[in-house]
Tab-separated table of C-alpha atoms in Angstrom:
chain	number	residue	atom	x	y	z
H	493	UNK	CA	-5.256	0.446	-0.734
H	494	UNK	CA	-5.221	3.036	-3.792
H	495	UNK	CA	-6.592	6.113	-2.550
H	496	UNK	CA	-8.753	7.883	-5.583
H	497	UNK	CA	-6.958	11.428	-6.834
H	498	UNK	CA	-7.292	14.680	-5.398
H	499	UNK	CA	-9.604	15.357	-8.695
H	500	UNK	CA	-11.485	12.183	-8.151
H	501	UNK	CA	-12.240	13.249	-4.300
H	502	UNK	CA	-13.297	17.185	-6.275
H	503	UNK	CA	-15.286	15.493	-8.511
H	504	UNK	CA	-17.493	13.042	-5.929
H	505	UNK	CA	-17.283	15.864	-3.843
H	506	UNK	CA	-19.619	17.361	-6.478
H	507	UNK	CA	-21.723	14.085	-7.810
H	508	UNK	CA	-19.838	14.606	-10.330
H	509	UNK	CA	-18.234	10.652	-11.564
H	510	UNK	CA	-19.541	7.952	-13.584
H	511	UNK	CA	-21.830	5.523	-11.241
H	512	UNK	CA	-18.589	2.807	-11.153
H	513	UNK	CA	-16.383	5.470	-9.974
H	514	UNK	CA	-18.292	6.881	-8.037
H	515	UNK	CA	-19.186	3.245	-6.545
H	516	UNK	CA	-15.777	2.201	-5.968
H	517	UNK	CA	-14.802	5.618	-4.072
H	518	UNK	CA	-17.372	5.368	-1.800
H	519	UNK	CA	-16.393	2.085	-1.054
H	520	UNK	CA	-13.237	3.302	-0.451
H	521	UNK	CA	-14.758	5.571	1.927
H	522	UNK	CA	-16.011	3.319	4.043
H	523	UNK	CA	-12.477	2.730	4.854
H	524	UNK	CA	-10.126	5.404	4.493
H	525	UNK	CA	-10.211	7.841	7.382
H	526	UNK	CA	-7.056	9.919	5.287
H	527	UNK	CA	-9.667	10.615	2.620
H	528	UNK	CA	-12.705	11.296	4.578
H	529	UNK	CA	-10.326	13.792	6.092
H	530	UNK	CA	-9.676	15.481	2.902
H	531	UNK	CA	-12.911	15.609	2.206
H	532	UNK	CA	-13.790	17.231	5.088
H	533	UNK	CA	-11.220	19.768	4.422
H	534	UNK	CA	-12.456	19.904	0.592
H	535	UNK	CA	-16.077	21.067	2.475
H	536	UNK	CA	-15.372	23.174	4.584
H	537	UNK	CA	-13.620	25.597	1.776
H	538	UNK	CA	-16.821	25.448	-0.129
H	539	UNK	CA	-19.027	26.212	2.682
H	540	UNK	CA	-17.160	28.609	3.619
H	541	UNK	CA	-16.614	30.575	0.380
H	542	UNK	CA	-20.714	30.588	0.252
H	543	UNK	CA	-21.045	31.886	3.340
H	544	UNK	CA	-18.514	34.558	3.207
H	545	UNK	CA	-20.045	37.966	4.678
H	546	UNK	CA	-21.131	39.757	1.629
H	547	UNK	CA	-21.583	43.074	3.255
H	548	UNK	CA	-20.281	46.298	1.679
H	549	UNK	CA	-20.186	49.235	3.348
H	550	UNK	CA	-19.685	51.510	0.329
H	551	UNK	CA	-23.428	50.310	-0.781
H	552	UNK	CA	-25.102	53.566	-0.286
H	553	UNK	CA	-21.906	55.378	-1.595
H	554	UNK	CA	-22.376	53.178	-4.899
H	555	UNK	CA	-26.204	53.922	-5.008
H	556	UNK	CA	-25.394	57.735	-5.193
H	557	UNK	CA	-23.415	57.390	-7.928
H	558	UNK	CA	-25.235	54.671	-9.889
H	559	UNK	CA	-28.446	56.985	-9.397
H	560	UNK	CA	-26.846	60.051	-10.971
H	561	UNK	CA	-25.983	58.086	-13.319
H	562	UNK	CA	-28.978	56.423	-14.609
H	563	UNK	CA	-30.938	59.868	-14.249
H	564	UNK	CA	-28.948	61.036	-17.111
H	565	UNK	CA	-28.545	57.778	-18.985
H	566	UNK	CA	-29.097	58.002	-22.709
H	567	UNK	CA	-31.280	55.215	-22.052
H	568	UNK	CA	-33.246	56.845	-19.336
H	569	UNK	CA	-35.301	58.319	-21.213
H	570	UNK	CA	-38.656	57.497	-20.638
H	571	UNK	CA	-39.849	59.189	-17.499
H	572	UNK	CA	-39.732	61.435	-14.052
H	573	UNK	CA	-36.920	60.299	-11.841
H	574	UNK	CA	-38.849	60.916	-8.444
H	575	UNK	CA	-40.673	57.613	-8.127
H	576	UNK	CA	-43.616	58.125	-9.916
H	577	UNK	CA	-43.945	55.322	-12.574
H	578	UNK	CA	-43.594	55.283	-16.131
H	579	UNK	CA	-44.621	53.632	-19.027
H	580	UNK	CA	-43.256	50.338	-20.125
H	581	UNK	CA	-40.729	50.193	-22.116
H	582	UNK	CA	-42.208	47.968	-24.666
H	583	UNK	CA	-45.598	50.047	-24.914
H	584	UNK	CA	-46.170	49.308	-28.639
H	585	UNK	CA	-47.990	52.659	-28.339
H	586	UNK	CA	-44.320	53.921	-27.800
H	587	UNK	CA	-42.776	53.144	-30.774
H	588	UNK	CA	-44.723	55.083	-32.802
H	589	UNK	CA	-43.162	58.609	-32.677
H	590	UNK	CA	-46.118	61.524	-32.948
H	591	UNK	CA	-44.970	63.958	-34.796
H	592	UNK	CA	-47.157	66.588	-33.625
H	593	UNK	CA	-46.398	66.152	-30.448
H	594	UNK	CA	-43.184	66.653	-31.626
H	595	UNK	CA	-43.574	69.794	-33.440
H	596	UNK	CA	-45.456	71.013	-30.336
H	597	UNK	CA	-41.893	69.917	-28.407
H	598	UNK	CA	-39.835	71.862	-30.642
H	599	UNK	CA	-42.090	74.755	-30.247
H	600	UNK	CA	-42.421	74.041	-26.511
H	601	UNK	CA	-38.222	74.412	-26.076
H	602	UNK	CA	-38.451	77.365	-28.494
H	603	UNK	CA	-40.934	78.996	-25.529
H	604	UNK	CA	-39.056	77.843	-22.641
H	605	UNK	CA	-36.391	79.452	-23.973
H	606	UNK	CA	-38.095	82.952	-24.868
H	607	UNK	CA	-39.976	83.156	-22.475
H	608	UNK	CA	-36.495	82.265	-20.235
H	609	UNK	CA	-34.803	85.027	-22.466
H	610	UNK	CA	-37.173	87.926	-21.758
H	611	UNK	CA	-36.976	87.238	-17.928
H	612	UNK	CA	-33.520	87.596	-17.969
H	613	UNK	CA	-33.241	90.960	-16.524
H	614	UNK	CA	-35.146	89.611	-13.555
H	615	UNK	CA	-33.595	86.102	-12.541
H	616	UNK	CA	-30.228	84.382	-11.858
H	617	UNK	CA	-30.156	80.862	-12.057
H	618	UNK	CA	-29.322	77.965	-10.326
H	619	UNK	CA	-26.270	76.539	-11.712
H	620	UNK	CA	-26.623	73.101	-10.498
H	621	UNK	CA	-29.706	73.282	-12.261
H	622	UNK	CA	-28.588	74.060	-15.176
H	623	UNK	CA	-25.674	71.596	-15.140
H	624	UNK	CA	-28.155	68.978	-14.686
H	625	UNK	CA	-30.154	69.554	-17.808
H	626	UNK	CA	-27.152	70.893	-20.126
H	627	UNK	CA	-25.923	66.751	-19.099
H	628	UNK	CA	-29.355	65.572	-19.748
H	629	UNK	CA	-29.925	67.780	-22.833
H	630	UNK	CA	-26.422	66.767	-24.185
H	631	UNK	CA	-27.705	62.968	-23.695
H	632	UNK	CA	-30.888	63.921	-25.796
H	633	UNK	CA	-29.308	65.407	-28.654
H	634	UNK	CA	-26.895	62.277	-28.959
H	635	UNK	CA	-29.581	60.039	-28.805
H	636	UNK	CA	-31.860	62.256	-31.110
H	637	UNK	CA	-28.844	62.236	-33.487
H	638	UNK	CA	-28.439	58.509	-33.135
H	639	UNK	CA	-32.674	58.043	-33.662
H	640	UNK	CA	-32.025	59.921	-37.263
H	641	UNK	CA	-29.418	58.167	-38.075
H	642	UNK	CA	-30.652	54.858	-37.616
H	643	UNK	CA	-33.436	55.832	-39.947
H	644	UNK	CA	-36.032	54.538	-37.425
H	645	UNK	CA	-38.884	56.183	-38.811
H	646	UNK	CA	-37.308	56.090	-42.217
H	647	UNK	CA	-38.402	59.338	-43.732
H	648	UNK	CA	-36.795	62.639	-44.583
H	649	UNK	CA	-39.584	64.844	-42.428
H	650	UNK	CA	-38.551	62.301	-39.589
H	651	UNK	CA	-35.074	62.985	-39.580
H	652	UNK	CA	-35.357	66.913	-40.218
H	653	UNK	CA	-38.026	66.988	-37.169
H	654	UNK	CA	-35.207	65.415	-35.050
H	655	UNK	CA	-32.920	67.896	-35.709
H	656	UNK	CA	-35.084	71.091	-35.127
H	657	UNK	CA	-35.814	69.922	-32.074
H	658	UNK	CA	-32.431	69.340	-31.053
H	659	UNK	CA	-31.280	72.688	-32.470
H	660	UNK	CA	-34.351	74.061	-30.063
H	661	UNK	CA	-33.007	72.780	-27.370
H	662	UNK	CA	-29.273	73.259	-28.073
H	663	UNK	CA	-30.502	76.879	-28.490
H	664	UNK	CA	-32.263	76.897	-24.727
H	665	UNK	CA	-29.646	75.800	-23.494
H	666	UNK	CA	-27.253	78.205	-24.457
H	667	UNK	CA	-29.666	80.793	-23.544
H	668	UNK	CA	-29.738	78.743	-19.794
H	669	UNK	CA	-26.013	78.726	-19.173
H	670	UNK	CA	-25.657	81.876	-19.952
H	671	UNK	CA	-27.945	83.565	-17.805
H	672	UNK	CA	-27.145	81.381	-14.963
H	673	UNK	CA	-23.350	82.229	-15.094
H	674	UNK	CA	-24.532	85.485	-14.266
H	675	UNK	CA	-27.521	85.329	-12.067
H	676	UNK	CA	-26.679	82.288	-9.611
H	677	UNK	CA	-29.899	80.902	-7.611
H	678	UNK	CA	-32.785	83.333	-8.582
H	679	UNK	CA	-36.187	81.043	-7.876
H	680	UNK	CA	-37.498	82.219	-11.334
H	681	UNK	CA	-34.733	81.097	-13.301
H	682	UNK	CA	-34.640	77.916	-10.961
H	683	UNK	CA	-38.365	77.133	-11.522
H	684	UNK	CA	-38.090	77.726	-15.589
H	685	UNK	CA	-35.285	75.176	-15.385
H	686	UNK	CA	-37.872	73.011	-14.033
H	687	UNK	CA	-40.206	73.488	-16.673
H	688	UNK	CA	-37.477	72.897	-19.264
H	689	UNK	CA	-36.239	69.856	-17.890
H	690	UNK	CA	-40.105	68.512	-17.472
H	691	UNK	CA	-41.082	69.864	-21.311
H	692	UNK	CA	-37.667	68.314	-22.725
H	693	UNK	CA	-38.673	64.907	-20.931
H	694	UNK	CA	-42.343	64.742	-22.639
H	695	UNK	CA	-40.417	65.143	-25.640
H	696	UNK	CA	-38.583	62.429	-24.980
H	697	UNK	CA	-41.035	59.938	-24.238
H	698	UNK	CA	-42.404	60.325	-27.512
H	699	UNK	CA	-39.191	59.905	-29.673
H	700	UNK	CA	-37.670	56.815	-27.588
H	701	UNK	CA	-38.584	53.764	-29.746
F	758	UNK	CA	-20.383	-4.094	5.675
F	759	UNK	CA	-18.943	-1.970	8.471
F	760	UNK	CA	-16.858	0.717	9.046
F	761	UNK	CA	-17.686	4.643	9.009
F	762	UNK	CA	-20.757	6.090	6.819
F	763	UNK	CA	-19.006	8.243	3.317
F	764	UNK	CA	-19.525	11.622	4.552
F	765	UNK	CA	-21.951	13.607	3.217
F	766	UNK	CA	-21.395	14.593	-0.067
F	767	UNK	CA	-21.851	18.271	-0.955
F	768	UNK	CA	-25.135	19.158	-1.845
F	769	UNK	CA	-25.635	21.405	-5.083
F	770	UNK	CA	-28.736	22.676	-5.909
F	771	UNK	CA	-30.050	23.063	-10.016
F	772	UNK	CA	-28.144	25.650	-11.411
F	773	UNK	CA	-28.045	28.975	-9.656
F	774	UNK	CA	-28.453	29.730	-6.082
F	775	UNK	CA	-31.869	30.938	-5.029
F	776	UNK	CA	-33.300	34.528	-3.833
F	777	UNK	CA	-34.065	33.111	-0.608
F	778	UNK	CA	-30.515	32.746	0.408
F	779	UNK	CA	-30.510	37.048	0.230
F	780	UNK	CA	-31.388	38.497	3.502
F	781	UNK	CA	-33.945	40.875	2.021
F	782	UNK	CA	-34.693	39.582	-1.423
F	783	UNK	CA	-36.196	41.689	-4.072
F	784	UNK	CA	-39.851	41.287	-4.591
F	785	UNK	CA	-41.215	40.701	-8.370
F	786	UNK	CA	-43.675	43.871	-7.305
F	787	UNK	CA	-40.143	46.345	-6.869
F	788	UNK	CA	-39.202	44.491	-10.323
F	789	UNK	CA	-42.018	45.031	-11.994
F	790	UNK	CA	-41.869	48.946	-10.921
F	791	UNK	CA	-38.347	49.404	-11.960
F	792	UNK	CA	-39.079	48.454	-15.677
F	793	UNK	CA	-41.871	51.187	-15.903
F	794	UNK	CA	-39.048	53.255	-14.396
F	795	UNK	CA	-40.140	54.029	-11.068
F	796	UNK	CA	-36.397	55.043	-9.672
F	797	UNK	CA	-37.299	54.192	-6.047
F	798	UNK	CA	-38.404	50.592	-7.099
F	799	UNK	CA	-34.880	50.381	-8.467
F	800	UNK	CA	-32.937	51.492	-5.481
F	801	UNK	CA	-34.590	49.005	-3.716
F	802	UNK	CA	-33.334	46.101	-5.599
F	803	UNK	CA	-30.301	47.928	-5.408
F	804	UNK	CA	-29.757	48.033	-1.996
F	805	UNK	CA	-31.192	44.178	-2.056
F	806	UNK	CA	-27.949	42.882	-3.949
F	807	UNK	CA	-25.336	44.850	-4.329
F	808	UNK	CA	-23.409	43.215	-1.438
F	809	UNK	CA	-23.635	40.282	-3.446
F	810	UNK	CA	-22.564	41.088	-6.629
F	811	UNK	CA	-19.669	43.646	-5.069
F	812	UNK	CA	-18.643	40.864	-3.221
F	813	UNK	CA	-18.573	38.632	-7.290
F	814	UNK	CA	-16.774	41.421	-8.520
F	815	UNK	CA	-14.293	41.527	-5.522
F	816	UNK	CA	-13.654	38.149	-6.147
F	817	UNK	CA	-12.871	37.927	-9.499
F	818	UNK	CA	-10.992	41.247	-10.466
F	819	UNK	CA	-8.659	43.801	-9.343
F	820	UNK	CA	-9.443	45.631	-6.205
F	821	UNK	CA	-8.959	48.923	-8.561
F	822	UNK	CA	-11.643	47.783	-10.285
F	823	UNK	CA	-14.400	46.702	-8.493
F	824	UNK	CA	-16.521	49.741	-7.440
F	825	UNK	CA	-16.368	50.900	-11.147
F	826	UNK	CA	-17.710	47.536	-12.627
F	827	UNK	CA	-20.601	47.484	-10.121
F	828	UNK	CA	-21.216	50.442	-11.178
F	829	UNK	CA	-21.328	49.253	-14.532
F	830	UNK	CA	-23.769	46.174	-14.132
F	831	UNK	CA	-26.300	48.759	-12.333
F	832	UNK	CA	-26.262	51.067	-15.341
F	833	UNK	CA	-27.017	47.773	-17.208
F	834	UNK	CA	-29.281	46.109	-15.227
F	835	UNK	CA	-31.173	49.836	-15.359
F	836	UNK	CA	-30.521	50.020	-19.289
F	837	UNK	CA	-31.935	46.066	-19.764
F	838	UNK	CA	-34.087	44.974	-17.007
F	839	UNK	CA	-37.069	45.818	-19.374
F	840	UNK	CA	-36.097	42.688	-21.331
F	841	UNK	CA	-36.633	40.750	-17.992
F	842	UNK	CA	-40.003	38.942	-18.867
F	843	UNK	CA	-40.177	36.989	-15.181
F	844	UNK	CA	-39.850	39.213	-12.278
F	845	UNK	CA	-39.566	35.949	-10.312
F	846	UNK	CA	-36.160	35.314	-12.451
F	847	UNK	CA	-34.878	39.014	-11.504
F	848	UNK	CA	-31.828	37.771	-8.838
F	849	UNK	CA	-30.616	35.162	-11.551
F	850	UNK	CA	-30.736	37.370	-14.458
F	851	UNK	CA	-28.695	40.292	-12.429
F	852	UNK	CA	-26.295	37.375	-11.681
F	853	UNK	CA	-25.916	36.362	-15.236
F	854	UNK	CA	-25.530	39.984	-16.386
F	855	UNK	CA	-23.092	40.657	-13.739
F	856	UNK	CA	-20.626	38.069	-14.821
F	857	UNK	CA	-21.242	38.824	-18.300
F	858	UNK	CA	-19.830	42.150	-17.335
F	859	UNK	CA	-17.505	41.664	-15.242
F	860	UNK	CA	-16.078	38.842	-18.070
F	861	UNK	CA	-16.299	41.476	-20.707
F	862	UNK	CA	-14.300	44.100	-18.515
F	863	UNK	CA	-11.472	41.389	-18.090
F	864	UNK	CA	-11.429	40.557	-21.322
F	865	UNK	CA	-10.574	44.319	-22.132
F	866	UNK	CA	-8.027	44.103	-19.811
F	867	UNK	CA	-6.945	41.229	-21.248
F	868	UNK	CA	-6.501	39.603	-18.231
F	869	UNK	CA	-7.925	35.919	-18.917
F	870	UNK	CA	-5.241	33.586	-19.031
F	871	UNK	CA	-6.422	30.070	-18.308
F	872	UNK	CA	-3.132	28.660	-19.160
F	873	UNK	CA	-0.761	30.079	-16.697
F	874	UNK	CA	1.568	27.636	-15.032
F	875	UNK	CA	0.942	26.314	-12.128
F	876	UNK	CA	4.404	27.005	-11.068
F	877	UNK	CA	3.489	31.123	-10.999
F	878	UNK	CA	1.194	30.482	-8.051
F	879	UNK	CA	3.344	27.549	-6.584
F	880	UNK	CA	5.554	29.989	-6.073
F	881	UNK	CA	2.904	32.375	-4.440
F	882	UNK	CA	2.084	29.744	-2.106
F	883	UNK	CA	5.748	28.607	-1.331
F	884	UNK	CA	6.412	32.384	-0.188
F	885	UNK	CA	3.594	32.207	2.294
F	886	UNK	CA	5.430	31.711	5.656
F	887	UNK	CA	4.119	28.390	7.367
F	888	UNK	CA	1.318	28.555	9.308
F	889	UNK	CA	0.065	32.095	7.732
F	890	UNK	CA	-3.996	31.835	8.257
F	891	UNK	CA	-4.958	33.450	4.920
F	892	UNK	CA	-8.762	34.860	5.501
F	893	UNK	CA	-10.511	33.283	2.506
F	894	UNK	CA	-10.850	36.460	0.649
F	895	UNK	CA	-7.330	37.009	0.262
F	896	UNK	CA	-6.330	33.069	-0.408
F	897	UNK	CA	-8.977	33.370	-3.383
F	898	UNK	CA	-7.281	36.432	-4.616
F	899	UNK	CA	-3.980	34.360	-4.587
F	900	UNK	CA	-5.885	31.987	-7.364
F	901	UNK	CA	-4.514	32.103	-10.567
F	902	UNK	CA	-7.149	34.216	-12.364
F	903	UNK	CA	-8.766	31.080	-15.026
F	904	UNK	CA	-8.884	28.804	-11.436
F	905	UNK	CA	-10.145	31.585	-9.704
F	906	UNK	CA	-12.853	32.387	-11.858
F	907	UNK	CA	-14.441	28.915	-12.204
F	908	UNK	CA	-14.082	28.280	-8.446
F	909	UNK	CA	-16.431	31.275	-8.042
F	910	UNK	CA	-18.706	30.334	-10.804
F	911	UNK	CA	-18.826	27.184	-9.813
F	912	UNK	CA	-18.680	26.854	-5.892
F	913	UNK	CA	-20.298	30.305	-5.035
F	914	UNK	CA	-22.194	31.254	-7.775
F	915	UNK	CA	-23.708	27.902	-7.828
F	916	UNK	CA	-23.171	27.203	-12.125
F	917	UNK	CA	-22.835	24.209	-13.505
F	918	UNK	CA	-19.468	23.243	-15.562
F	919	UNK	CA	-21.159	23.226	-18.994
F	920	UNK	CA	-22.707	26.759	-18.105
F	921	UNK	CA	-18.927	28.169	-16.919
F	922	UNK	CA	-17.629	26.216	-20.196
F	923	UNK	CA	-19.891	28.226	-22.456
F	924	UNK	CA	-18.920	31.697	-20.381
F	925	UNK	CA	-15.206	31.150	-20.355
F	926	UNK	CA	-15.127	29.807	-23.764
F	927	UNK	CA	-13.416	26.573	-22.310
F	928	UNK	CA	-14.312	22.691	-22.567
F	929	UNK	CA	-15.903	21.274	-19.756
F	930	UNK	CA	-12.858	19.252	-18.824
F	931	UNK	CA	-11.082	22.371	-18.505
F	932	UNK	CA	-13.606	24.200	-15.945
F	933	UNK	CA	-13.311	20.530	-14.073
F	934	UNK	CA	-9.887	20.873	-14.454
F	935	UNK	CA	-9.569	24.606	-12.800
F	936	UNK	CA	-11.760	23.677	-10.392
F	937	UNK	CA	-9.463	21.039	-8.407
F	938	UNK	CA	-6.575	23.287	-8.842
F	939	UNK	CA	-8.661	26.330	-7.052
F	940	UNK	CA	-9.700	23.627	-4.451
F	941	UNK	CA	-6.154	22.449	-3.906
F	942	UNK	CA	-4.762	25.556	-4.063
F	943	UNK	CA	-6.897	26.941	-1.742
F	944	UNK	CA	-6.344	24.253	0.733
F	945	UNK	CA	-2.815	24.446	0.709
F	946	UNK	CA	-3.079	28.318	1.309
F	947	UNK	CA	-5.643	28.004	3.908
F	948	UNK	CA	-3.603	25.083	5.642
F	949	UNK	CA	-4.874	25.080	9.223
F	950	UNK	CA	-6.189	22.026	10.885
F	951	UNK	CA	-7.770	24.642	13.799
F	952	UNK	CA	-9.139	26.785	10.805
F	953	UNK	CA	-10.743	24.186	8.894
């Protein structure tokens, strides 16, 4: 009696033969206890390589860092990070940039940042704060600088709005970490922070094509 | 004609397996949130899969690697899953783009080999003292990686060898091919008649 291959028992294993080979190796089947054995043994790897325990215990671990992450992706930047929902990201709306709302952005940062300046005397800030939108910030000028050079709106006035408003809010920013070097965790400083990071995200969701 | 039925072949669904074998799958509504960016939505179908897809990654690259590359598809899956036009499709997509990633990040490491000789892992096997009960985790990492990988695709991940072919960049005959040598290999290192 000619047993069928190793391969051949895989393959039927898996419906996985021309009809005559298939034919003949069930018919073989009928017969050979050795192979039904093997395929038994062939079956019992599969099903148990499906139904391997999956669970990882560094989940939540992994969720802390891939959130972090994704708040300050250069891709991330079309909305509020607490839950609330945002637009979609194929809003044809969106891909128009409006340029007075960006003006009003670049004035916007240039406010924050004054109006951050003149209160300087009376606030420290909060440095994790700060770290969090000098990362974002750093994110937005890249992918401001990318945006320009890409030519997606494809004008001069486009490309020289872009980079005011980056140079705005390179300019806050400065202006942020230096004041909370010195004056850690003042609620003032903390809450203009705030403001910052929400102004510099409306700015955002207009330039992100 | 008498004699013992065949046993029962092995039955494989179409193509990918299904959301319903996840505990707690992801509902399209938590999809459909987390492309208009809604960050809770997205934690949710988070914390729906990622024991699955760590558990991919685990099994097809270095343990040094793993929590990095999951990492990695999440960022993606964040970055992309606006494309995602069915919700309803959400657990296969993530599945594709995990493998696509975790392909890409062993192609970097140029790790792919799906010609090394059988007689590397023969000798693998031949050190394992007789009667060593291998947990299945650890006989799978014993694969040689191109064997490993399409057992995974293929008898986990529930693809078809003309799907794995056009992944790996390999014929068909080639994923078949891998496949019995996983399969053998596997049940030479799991070799237990109690076990099995």
């Amino acid at each position: 009696m000619k047993h069928p291959t190793g391969e051949q028992l895989s393959a039927w294993l898996d419906n996985d033969l021309p009809a005559e080979t298939r034919a003949s190796i069930d018919d073989h089947l009928q017969r050979c206890e050795h192979c039904r054995g093997e395929l038994l043994v062939l079956r019992s790897i599969i099903h148990r390589a499906r139904e391997e325990a999956a669970e990882w215990s560094g989940k939540e671990k992994g969720w802390k860092v891939v959130s972090s992450q994704i708040a300050h992706s250069i891709v991330d930047l079309r909305g509020p990070q607490d839950g609330r929902e945002g637009r979609p990201a194929r809003d044809s709306r969106r891909r128009r940039m409006s340029w007075r709302l960006l003006a009003a952005g670049v004035v916007g940062a240039a406010m924050v940042s004054s109006v951050f300046l003149v209160q300087r005397s009376q606030s420290s800030p909060g440095n994790a704060s700060v770290e969090v939108l000098l990362q974002a910030d750093g994110v937005t000028r890249a992918n401001l600088g990318m945006l320009s050079e890409r030519g997606e709106w494809g004008t001069p006035s486009a490309r020289e709005a872009i980079a005011a408003a980056s140079l705005e809010i390179d300019r806050g920013l400065e202006a942020l970490e230096r004041v909370s070097r010195e004056r850690p965790n003042d609620p003032a400083v903390i809450d203009l922070l705030e403001r910052a990071i929400t102004h510099r995200r409306q700015l955002l969701t207009e330039v992100t094509p | 004609m008498g004699g013992r039925a065949a046993p029962a072949r092995v039955q494989r669904g179409p193509g990918l397996r299904l959301t319903s074998e996840m505990p707690c799958p992801p509902t399209g509504a938590d999809v459909t949130e987390a492309q208009h960016r809604n960050h809770d939505a997205f934690r949710r179908l988070y914390m729906a899969t990622a024991d699955r897809i760590h558990r991919l990654a685990r099994w097809m690259l270095s343990r040094e690697d793993v929590d990095d590359v999951v990492q990695d598809i999440y960022l993606r899956a964040w970055e992309r899953l606006p494309e995602l036009r069915d919700p309803a499709a959400f657990t296969g997509w993530l599945r594709r783009l995990a493998i696509n990633v975790i392909l890409r990040h062993r192609e970097r490491a140029a790790l792919i080999d799906l010609g090394t000789p059988l007689d590397v892992v023969e000798v693998a096997v031949s050190a394992a003292p007789p009667g060593l009960r291998l947990d299945l985790e650890r006989a799978v990492a014993r694969l040689p990686e191109g064997a490993r990988t399409v057992f995974v695709l293929f008898d986990v991940e529930g693809y078809r060898h003309h799907e794995i072919a056009q992944l790996l960049g390999i014929s068909d005959h080639t994923s078949r091919s891998q496949l019995h040598r996983a399969r053998s290999l596997l049940r030479d290192l799991l070799s237990d008649t109690e076990e099995l």
